[in-house]
Short mmCIF file of C-alpha atoms (C1' of nucleotides) in Angstrom, two decimals:
data_model
loop_
_atom_site.label_atom_id
_atom_site.label_comp_id
_atom_site.label_asym_id
_atom_site.label_seq_id
_atom_site.Cartn_x
_atom_site.Cartn_y
_atom_site.Cartn_z
CA MET A 250 4.61 7.74 -43.13
CA ALA A 251 7.51 9.54 -44.78
CA HIS A 252 9.44 6.64 -46.33
CA GLY A 253 8.84 4.85 -49.61
CA ALA A 254 8.59 1.25 -48.36
CA PRO A 255 5.30 -0.65 -48.73
CA ALA A 256 2.99 -0.41 -45.73
CA VAL A 257 2.97 -4.19 -45.27
CA SER A 258 6.33 -5.89 -45.81
CA ALA A 259 6.81 -9.21 -47.59
CA ALA A 260 7.47 -10.93 -44.26
CA ASN A 261 4.05 -9.86 -43.02
CA ARG A 262 2.00 -10.83 -46.03
CA GLN A 263 1.61 -14.39 -44.70
CA ARG A 264 0.41 -13.40 -41.22
CA SER A 265 -2.99 -12.89 -39.73
CA PRO A 266 -4.18 -9.27 -39.61
CA ALA A 267 -3.67 -9.04 -35.85
CA GLU A 268 -0.02 -10.05 -36.19
CA ARG A 269 0.85 -7.81 -39.13
CA ILE A 270 3.66 -5.54 -38.10
CA ASP A 271 4.91 -2.32 -39.66
CA ARG A 272 8.66 -2.93 -39.35
CA GLU A 273 9.48 0.66 -40.25
CA ALA A 274 7.24 1.96 -37.47
CA VAL A 275 8.84 -0.46 -35.03
CA ARG A 276 12.31 0.74 -36.00
CA ALA A 277 11.29 4.40 -35.72
CA TYR A 278 9.58 4.08 -32.31
CA ARG A 279 11.33 6.08 -29.60
CA LEU A 280 9.86 5.59 -26.14
CA GLU A 281 11.32 8.79 -24.73
CA GLU A 282 9.57 10.88 -27.37
CA GLN A 283 6.10 9.51 -26.64
CA ILE A 284 3.86 12.01 -24.95
CA GLY A 285 2.47 9.52 -22.47
CA HIS A 286 5.91 8.54 -21.29
CA LEU A 287 6.99 12.18 -20.95
CA ILE A 288 3.86 12.97 -18.94
CA ARG A 289 4.47 9.99 -16.66
CA ARG A 290 8.05 11.11 -15.97
CA ALA A 291 6.93 14.71 -15.42
CA HIS A 292 4.28 13.46 -13.01
CA GLN A 293 6.92 11.63 -11.00
CA ARG A 294 9.10 14.72 -10.77
CA ALA A 295 6.21 17.04 -9.88
CA SER A 296 5.10 14.64 -7.13
CA ALA A 297 8.61 14.50 -5.71
CA ILE A 298 8.79 18.31 -5.58
CA PHE A 299 5.38 18.48 -3.91
CA ASP A 300 6.56 15.99 -1.30
CA ALA A 301 9.71 18.01 -0.65
CA VAL A 302 7.99 21.39 -0.33
CA MET A 303 4.90 20.16 1.53
CA ARG A 304 6.71 17.63 3.73
CA GLY A 305 5.66 19.34 6.96
CA PHE A 306 1.95 19.02 6.25
CA ASP A 307 1.90 15.24 5.77
CA VAL A 308 -0.75 15.55 3.05
CA THR A 309 -0.44 13.91 -0.38
CA PRO A 310 -0.96 15.77 -3.68
CA VAL A 311 -4.34 14.14 -4.26
CA GLN A 312 -5.47 14.76 -0.68
CA PHE A 313 -4.46 18.40 -1.10
CA ALA A 314 -6.40 18.67 -4.36
CA ALA A 315 -9.51 17.46 -2.54
CA LEU A 316 -8.94 19.80 0.42
CA ALA A 317 -8.22 22.80 -1.81
CA LYS A 318 -11.39 22.32 -3.85
CA LEU A 319 -13.44 21.69 -0.72
CA HIS A 320 -12.06 24.98 0.60
CA ASP A 321 -13.26 26.72 -2.57
CA LEU A 322 -16.70 25.11 -2.65
CA GLY A 323 -17.78 24.59 0.93
CA PRO A 324 -19.65 21.40 1.89
CA THR A 325 -19.76 19.07 -1.12
CA SER A 326 -20.70 15.45 -1.75
CA GLN A 327 -17.88 12.97 -2.24
CA ASN A 328 -18.76 12.18 -5.84
CA LEU A 329 -19.12 15.80 -6.89
CA LEU A 330 -15.88 16.84 -5.22
CA GLY A 331 -14.13 13.95 -6.94
CA ARG A 332 -15.54 15.02 -10.29
CA MET A 333 -14.27 18.57 -9.75
CA VAL A 334 -10.67 17.47 -9.22
CA GLY A 335 -10.40 14.23 -11.20
CA ILE A 336 -10.70 11.56 -8.54
CA ASP A 337 -12.94 8.63 -9.44
CA PRO A 338 -15.52 7.45 -6.87
CA ALA A 339 -13.63 4.31 -5.89
CA THR A 340 -10.48 6.31 -5.20
CA MET A 341 -12.42 9.12 -3.52
CA PHE A 342 -13.81 6.64 -1.03
CA GLY A 343 -10.31 5.98 0.27
CA VAL A 344 -9.14 9.59 0.08
CA ALA A 345 -12.15 10.92 1.98
CA GLY A 346 -11.80 8.21 4.59
CA ARG A 347 -8.15 9.01 5.23
CA LEU A 348 -8.85 12.75 5.44
CA ALA A 349 -11.68 12.09 7.89
CA LYS A 350 -9.53 9.76 9.97
CA ARG A 351 -6.89 12.49 10.18
CA GLY A 352 -9.51 14.97 11.35
CA LEU A 353 -9.11 17.34 8.40
CA VAL A 354 -12.60 16.67 7.08
CA ARG A 355 -16.02 15.81 8.49
CA GLN A 356 -18.37 13.38 6.75
CA GLY A 357 -22.04 14.17 7.31
CA PRO A 358 -25.44 13.24 5.84
CA ASP A 359 -27.07 15.34 3.14
CA PRO A 360 -30.60 16.24 4.39
CA SER A 361 -31.88 16.52 0.85
CA ASP A 362 -30.47 13.23 -0.49
CA ALA A 363 -29.89 10.16 1.63
CA ARG A 364 -27.45 8.67 -0.89
CA ARG A 365 -24.92 11.47 -0.52
CA ILE A 366 -22.20 12.04 2.06
CA LEU A 367 -21.34 15.71 2.52
CA LEU A 368 -17.70 16.53 3.13
CA ASP A 369 -16.78 19.63 5.11
CA LEU A 370 -13.46 21.04 6.30
CA THR A 371 -12.83 20.93 10.04
CA GLY A 372 -11.07 23.82 11.74
CA GLU A 373 -7.82 21.94 11.52
CA GLY A 374 -8.52 21.07 7.90
CA ARG A 375 -9.06 24.73 7.09
CA ALA A 376 -5.84 25.72 8.82
CA VAL A 377 -3.89 23.04 6.95
CA VAL A 378 -5.31 23.84 3.52
CA GLU A 379 -4.73 27.57 3.99
CA GLY A 380 -1.17 26.92 5.09
CA MET A 381 -0.62 24.76 2.05
CA LYS A 382 -2.26 27.17 -0.39
CA SER A 383 -0.09 29.98 0.93
CA VAL A 384 3.06 28.12 -0.14
CA GLY A 385 1.48 26.27 -3.07
CA ALA A 386 2.97 28.58 -5.68
CA GLU A 387 6.40 27.42 -4.54
CA VAL A 388 5.66 23.88 -5.78
CA SER A 389 4.72 25.08 -9.25
CA ALA A 390 7.67 27.47 -9.35
CA ARG A 391 10.17 24.75 -8.49
CA THR A 392 8.61 22.33 -10.97
CA LEU A 393 8.77 24.91 -13.75
CA ASP A 394 12.25 26.06 -12.78
CA PRO A 395 13.97 24.73 -15.94
CA LEU A 396 11.69 26.86 -18.13
CA THR A 397 11.47 30.57 -18.88
CA PRO A 398 8.30 32.31 -17.62
CA GLY A 399 6.94 32.37 -21.17
CA GLU A 400 7.60 28.67 -21.68
CA ALA A 401 6.00 27.91 -18.32
CA ARG A 402 2.79 29.68 -19.32
CA GLU A 403 2.84 27.92 -22.69
CA LEU A 404 3.25 24.51 -21.04
CA GLN A 405 0.38 25.30 -18.70
CA ARG A 406 -1.80 26.32 -21.63
CA LEU A 407 -0.98 23.23 -23.70
CA LEU A 408 -1.55 20.82 -20.81
CA ALA A 409 -4.91 22.43 -20.08
CA ARG A 410 -5.88 21.82 -23.72
CA ILE A 411 -5.17 18.08 -23.64
CA CYS A 412 -7.07 17.38 -20.40
CA MET B 222 4.38 38.55 -5.53
CA ALA B 223 2.83 41.20 -7.75
CA HIS B 224 0.70 43.13 -5.24
CA GLY B 225 1.78 45.83 -2.84
CA ALA B 226 0.59 44.27 0.45
CA PRO B 227 3.13 43.40 3.13
CA ALA B 228 4.42 39.81 2.99
CA VAL B 229 3.09 39.09 6.49
CA SER B 230 -0.28 40.63 7.30
CA ALA B 231 -1.16 42.21 10.61
CA ALA B 232 -3.37 39.25 11.50
CA ASN B 233 -0.40 36.91 11.19
CA ARG B 234 2.15 38.92 13.14
CA GLN B 235 1.02 37.26 16.37
CA ARG B 236 1.33 33.64 15.17
CA SER B 237 4.12 31.13 15.28
CA PRO B 238 6.20 30.93 12.10
CA ALA B 239 4.68 27.58 11.09
CA GLU B 240 1.19 29.04 11.23
CA ARG B 241 1.91 32.29 9.43
CA ILE B 242 -0.34 32.46 6.40
CA ASP B 243 -0.18 34.73 3.38
CA ARG B 244 -3.91 35.47 3.00
CA GLU B 245 -3.41 37.04 -0.40
CA ALA B 246 -1.64 33.94 -1.70
CA VAL B 247 -4.44 31.76 -0.30
CA ARG B 248 -7.06 33.88 -2.08
CA ALA B 249 -5.13 33.81 -5.34
CA TYR B 250 -4.47 30.06 -5.36
CA ARG B 251 -6.16 28.27 -8.28
CA LEU B 252 -5.79 24.49 -8.19
CA GLU B 253 -6.54 24.03 -11.88
CA GLU B 254 -3.67 26.31 -12.88
CA GLN B 255 -1.03 24.42 -10.90
CA ILE B 256 1.35 22.51 -13.08
CA GLY B 257 1.31 19.41 -10.92
CA HIS B 258 -2.45 19.17 -11.08
CA LEU B 259 -2.46 19.67 -14.85
CA ILE B 260 0.16 16.96 -15.27
CA ARG B 261 -1.82 14.57 -13.11
CA ARG B 262 -4.97 15.11 -15.18
CA ALA B 263 -3.01 14.77 -18.42
CA HIS B 264 -1.52 11.54 -17.11
CA GLN B 265 -4.99 10.16 -16.45
CA ARG B 266 -6.15 11.00 -19.96
CA ALA B 267 -3.01 9.65 -21.63
CA SER B 268 -3.36 6.38 -19.70
CA ALA B 269 -6.99 6.04 -20.71
CA ILE B 270 -6.07 6.51 -24.39
CA PHE B 271 -3.27 3.95 -24.08
CA ASP B 272 -5.72 1.49 -22.58
CA ALA B 273 -8.20 2.07 -25.39
CA VAL B 274 -5.70 1.73 -28.24
CA MET B 275 -3.65 -1.10 -26.72
CA ARG B 276 -6.59 -3.01 -25.23
CA GLY B 277 -5.91 -6.12 -27.29
CA PHE B 278 -2.39 -6.60 -25.94
CA ASP B 279 -3.32 -6.68 -22.27
CA VAL B 280 -0.12 -4.84 -21.33
CA THR B 281 -0.08 -1.73 -19.11
CA PRO B 282 1.74 1.50 -20.03
CA VAL B 283 4.53 0.82 -17.55
CA GLN B 284 4.90 -2.80 -18.64
CA PHE B 285 5.13 -1.59 -22.23
CA ALA B 286 7.80 0.96 -21.32
CA ALA B 287 9.89 -1.84 -19.82
CA LEU B 288 9.32 -4.15 -22.79
CA ALA B 289 10.07 -1.41 -25.33
CA LYS B 290 13.35 -0.47 -23.67
CA LEU B 291 14.33 -4.11 -23.26
CA HIS B 292 13.69 -4.50 -26.98
CA ASP B 293 16.06 -1.60 -27.66
CA LEU B 294 18.81 -2.74 -25.30
CA GLY B 295 18.79 -6.53 -25.32
CA PRO B 296 19.35 -8.42 -22.05
CA THR B 297 19.49 -5.93 -19.17
CA SER B 298 19.45 -6.12 -15.40
CA GLN B 299 16.24 -5.18 -13.61
CA ASN B 300 17.71 -2.14 -11.88
CA LEU B 301 19.33 -0.73 -15.00
CA LEU B 302 16.24 -1.24 -17.12
CA GLY B 303 14.20 0.48 -14.44
CA ARG B 304 16.62 3.39 -14.37
CA MET B 305 16.35 3.77 -18.15
CA VAL B 306 12.58 4.15 -18.10
CA GLY B 307 11.86 5.65 -14.68
CA ILE B 308 10.71 2.66 -12.65
CA ASP B 309 12.15 2.45 -9.15
CA PRO B 310 13.59 -0.90 -7.98
CA ALA B 311 10.70 -1.73 -5.65
CA THR B 312 8.18 -1.17 -8.45
CA MET B 313 10.40 -2.94 -11.02
CA PHE B 314 10.35 -6.05 -8.87
CA GLY B 315 6.61 -6.35 -9.36
CA VAL B 316 6.60 -5.32 -13.02
CA ALA B 317 9.34 -7.81 -13.96
CA GLY B 318 7.60 -10.56 -12.04
CA ARG B 319 4.30 -9.99 -13.81
CA LEU B 320 5.97 -9.87 -17.23
CA ALA B 321 7.82 -13.11 -16.46
CA LYS B 322 4.65 -14.78 -15.22
CA ARG B 323 2.95 -13.83 -18.47
CA GLY B 324 5.83 -15.34 -20.44
CA LEU B 325 6.84 -12.10 -22.16
CA VAL B 326 10.20 -11.96 -20.40
CA ARG B 327 12.78 -14.42 -19.07
CA GLN B 328 14.69 -13.79 -15.82
CA GLY B 329 18.20 -15.28 -15.80
CA PRO B 330 21.41 -14.98 -13.80
CA ASP B 331 24.18 -12.57 -14.83
CA PRO B 332 27.41 -14.64 -15.14
CA SER B 333 29.53 -11.60 -14.34
CA ASP B 334 27.60 -10.37 -11.26
CA ALA B 335 25.69 -12.65 -8.92
CA ARG B 336 23.60 -9.77 -7.58
CA ARG B 337 21.94 -9.03 -10.89
CA ILE B 338 18.98 -10.64 -12.64
CA LEU B 339 19.13 -10.31 -16.41
CA LEU B 340 15.84 -9.72 -18.19
CA ASP B 341 15.42 -10.89 -21.76
CA LEU B 342 12.46 -10.85 -24.15
CA THR B 343 10.95 -14.22 -25.00
CA GLY B 344 9.75 -14.92 -28.53
CA GLU B 345 6.23 -14.02 -27.48
CA GLY B 346 7.52 -10.91 -25.70
CA ARG B 347 9.28 -9.79 -28.86
CA ALA B 348 6.17 -10.36 -30.95
CA VAL B 349 4.03 -8.41 -28.49
CA VAL B 350 6.38 -5.45 -28.16
CA GLU B 351 6.83 -5.21 -31.93
CA GLY B 352 3.11 -5.31 -32.41
CA MET B 353 2.68 -2.56 -29.85
CA LYS B 354 5.49 -0.39 -31.21
CA SER B 355 3.99 -0.62 -34.66
CA VAL B 356 0.79 1.04 -33.44
CA GLY B 357 2.41 3.11 -30.67
CA ALA B 358 2.34 6.34 -32.67
CA GLU B 359 -1.45 6.09 -32.65
CA VAL B 360 -1.50 6.55 -28.86
CA SER B 361 0.55 9.74 -29.01
CA ALA B 362 -1.43 11.03 -31.97
CA ARG B 363 -4.75 10.56 -30.18
CA THR B 364 -3.41 12.12 -26.99
CA LEU B 365 -2.14 15.16 -28.88
CA ASP B 366 -5.26 15.42 -31.01
CA PRO B 367 -6.47 18.73 -29.49
CA LEU B 368 -3.20 20.43 -30.48
CA THR B 369 -1.74 21.59 -33.78
CA PRO B 370 1.40 19.71 -34.92
CA GLY B 371 3.54 22.67 -33.88
CA GLU B 372 1.96 22.83 -30.44
CA ALA B 373 2.41 19.09 -30.06
CA ARG B 374 6.14 19.34 -30.73
CA GLU B 375 6.40 22.29 -28.36
CA LEU B 376 4.62 20.38 -25.59
CA GLN B 377 6.92 17.42 -26.12
CA ARG B 378 9.96 19.72 -25.94
CA LEU B 379 8.80 21.48 -22.77
CA LEU B 380 7.92 18.24 -20.98
CA ALA B 381 11.32 16.80 -21.84
CA ARG B 382 12.91 19.86 -20.25
CA ILE B 383 11.13 19.49 -16.91
CA CYS B 384 11.92 15.77 -16.48
"C1'" DT C 118 44.46 -8.28 1.37
"C1'" DG C 119 40.86 -6.95 4.11
"C1'" DG C 120 37.32 -4.13 5.10
"C1'" DA C 121 34.26 0.07 4.08
"C1'" DG C 122 31.03 1.63 1.23
"C1'" DA C 123 28.26 1.13 -2.77
"C1'" DC C 124 25.00 -1.52 -5.43
"C1'" DT C 125 21.28 -5.37 -6.46
"C1'" DG C 126 17.24 -7.34 -5.62
"C1'" DT C 127 13.60 -8.08 -2.03
"C1'" DT C 128 10.07 -7.08 1.42
"C1'" DC C 129 6.71 -4.19 3.93
"C1'" DG C 130 3.61 -0.47 4.36
"C1'" DT C 131 0.88 3.33 2.55
"C1'" DG C 132 -1.42 5.57 -1.04
"C1'" DG C 133 -3.40 6.58 -5.67
"C1'" DA C 134 -6.02 4.84 -10.21
"C1'" DC C 135 -9.62 2.47 -12.03
"C1'" DG C 136 -12.80 -1.35 -14.09
"C1'" DA C 137 -16.54 -4.08 -12.57
"C1'" DA C 138 -20.24 -5.24 -9.87
"C1'" DC C 139 -23.65 -4.18 -6.20
"C1'" DG C 140 -27.46 -2.29 -3.13
"C1'" DA C 141 -29.79 1.65 -1.69
"C1'" DG C 142 -31.97 5.89 -2.91
"C1'" DC C 143 -33.81 9.25 -6.10
"C1'" DG C 144 -36.82 11.15 -9.85
"C1'" DA C 145 -39.33 11.33 -14.13
"C1'" DG C 146 -42.89 9.27 -17.05
"C1'" DG C 147 -46.35 6.15 -17.72
"C1'" DC D 40 -48.62 5.65 -7.57
"C1'" DC D 41 -45.17 2.70 -9.28
"C1'" DT D 42 -41.64 1.21 -11.99
"C1'" DC D 43 -37.43 2.03 -14.81
"C1'" DG D 44 -33.24 4.08 -15.19
"C1'" DC D 45 -29.94 6.83 -13.14
"C1'" DT D 46 -26.89 8.36 -9.31
"C1'" DC D 47 -24.28 7.65 -4.89
"C1'" DG D 48 -21.33 5.29 -2.15
"C1'" DT D 49 -19.02 0.89 -1.44
"C1'" DT D 50 -16.31 -3.31 -2.29
"C1'" DC D 51 -13.00 -6.28 -4.77
"C1'" DG D 52 -9.10 -7.05 -7.54
"C1'" DT D 53 -5.01 -5.52 -10.10
"C1'" DC D 54 -1.47 -2.41 -10.86
"C1'" DC D 55 1.88 1.54 -10.27
"C1'" DA D 56 4.81 4.57 -6.94
"C1'" DC D 57 7.98 4.92 -3.54
"C1'" DG D 58 10.24 5.41 1.27
"C1'" DA D 59 12.57 2.46 4.43
"C1'" DA D 60 15.00 -1.36 5.84
"C1'" DC D 61 17.77 -5.62 4.75
"C1'" DA D 62 20.97 -9.36 3.10
"C1'" DG D 63 23.99 -10.75 -0.28
"C1'" DT D 64 27.48 -9.22 -3.56
"C1'" DC D 65 30.90 -6.43 -5.58
"C1'" DT D 66 34.77 -2.85 -5.86
"C1'" DC D 67 38.15 -0.12 -4.61
"C1'" DC D 68 41.47 1.59 -1.79
"C1'" DA D 69 44.14 1.99 2.49
#
DNA sequence: TGGAGACTGTTCGTGGACGAACGAGCGAGG
DNA sequence: CCTCGCTCGTTCGTCCACGAACAGTCTCCA
């Protein structure tokens, strides 16, 4: 708080604690400077670029994240795969189902644990994920286009720190 | 492409253009380094922090963005308000409806254009948005907690550039 | 002045995000 | 060996995101 005004104004002295308002903070608030808002906007733009570049594959960003990690790991349970890429179990249920319905993934039992469902890439799934990985750098490059290479690396580093 | 291998490997020379795969790019692809994936994860964390700090208000991040901008602008049409904060018209329809149903916003006709619906804060809406703005800095501060103040400003600057 | 083209809000469909609650299965400790 | 607590997948409800299509309205220009 950089200004000299009292933290609680005269107008607020009568109110209940929950309704006390810092007028100076209200006046100073700028939505477009808030980190959450900037991230939300950036997320919209990055998704749009992914859609444009990956159009031909008909796979969403989240579906691709699951496929890509499954490609790295080999057969993996739904929950674990979701944990690796940041998809909660309730969401993963739908994602895995859609990938299975499209024939990109197989859902099988885990012999060592009857609770788990093992996901595995099908041949088509492998072909799709490899095709997408081979042009994946293009998505990041286009998204980072407004920045210099140094700035791009810095942004990547800072985002990784706040995750 | 930093390596010296040919852009199209021998194994791919026989395939159709759509199936040509750069094996080296596939091998080098790291999901967790892709900017889109980092932004998605950051968005999840920022939303969780917003929910924790703003729990008492029962207003989502997107609803707050609309309320905050409406507070800045005064009565505004749905489409324009959406354009100011990055909410597309189809989404804005739902957001405005929920805010109106909760009594935070009034929807009225625009005398000068029969197509438009003017949104306006109610007394309760104003109280809520001012209460939220007065603690809004807390959300950004918590989100940026892992960074130094200089890094935080840099991240903000870089995100603004890629929007 | 009349019509073409643009804009506003609406609807539908698909997909992601997640809290909450639930049953079935697992595993460690009593 | 058995129970308690945890994990796994599932379901429900609410919300955001957005492409596509549509009807009503407006504007501008031929």
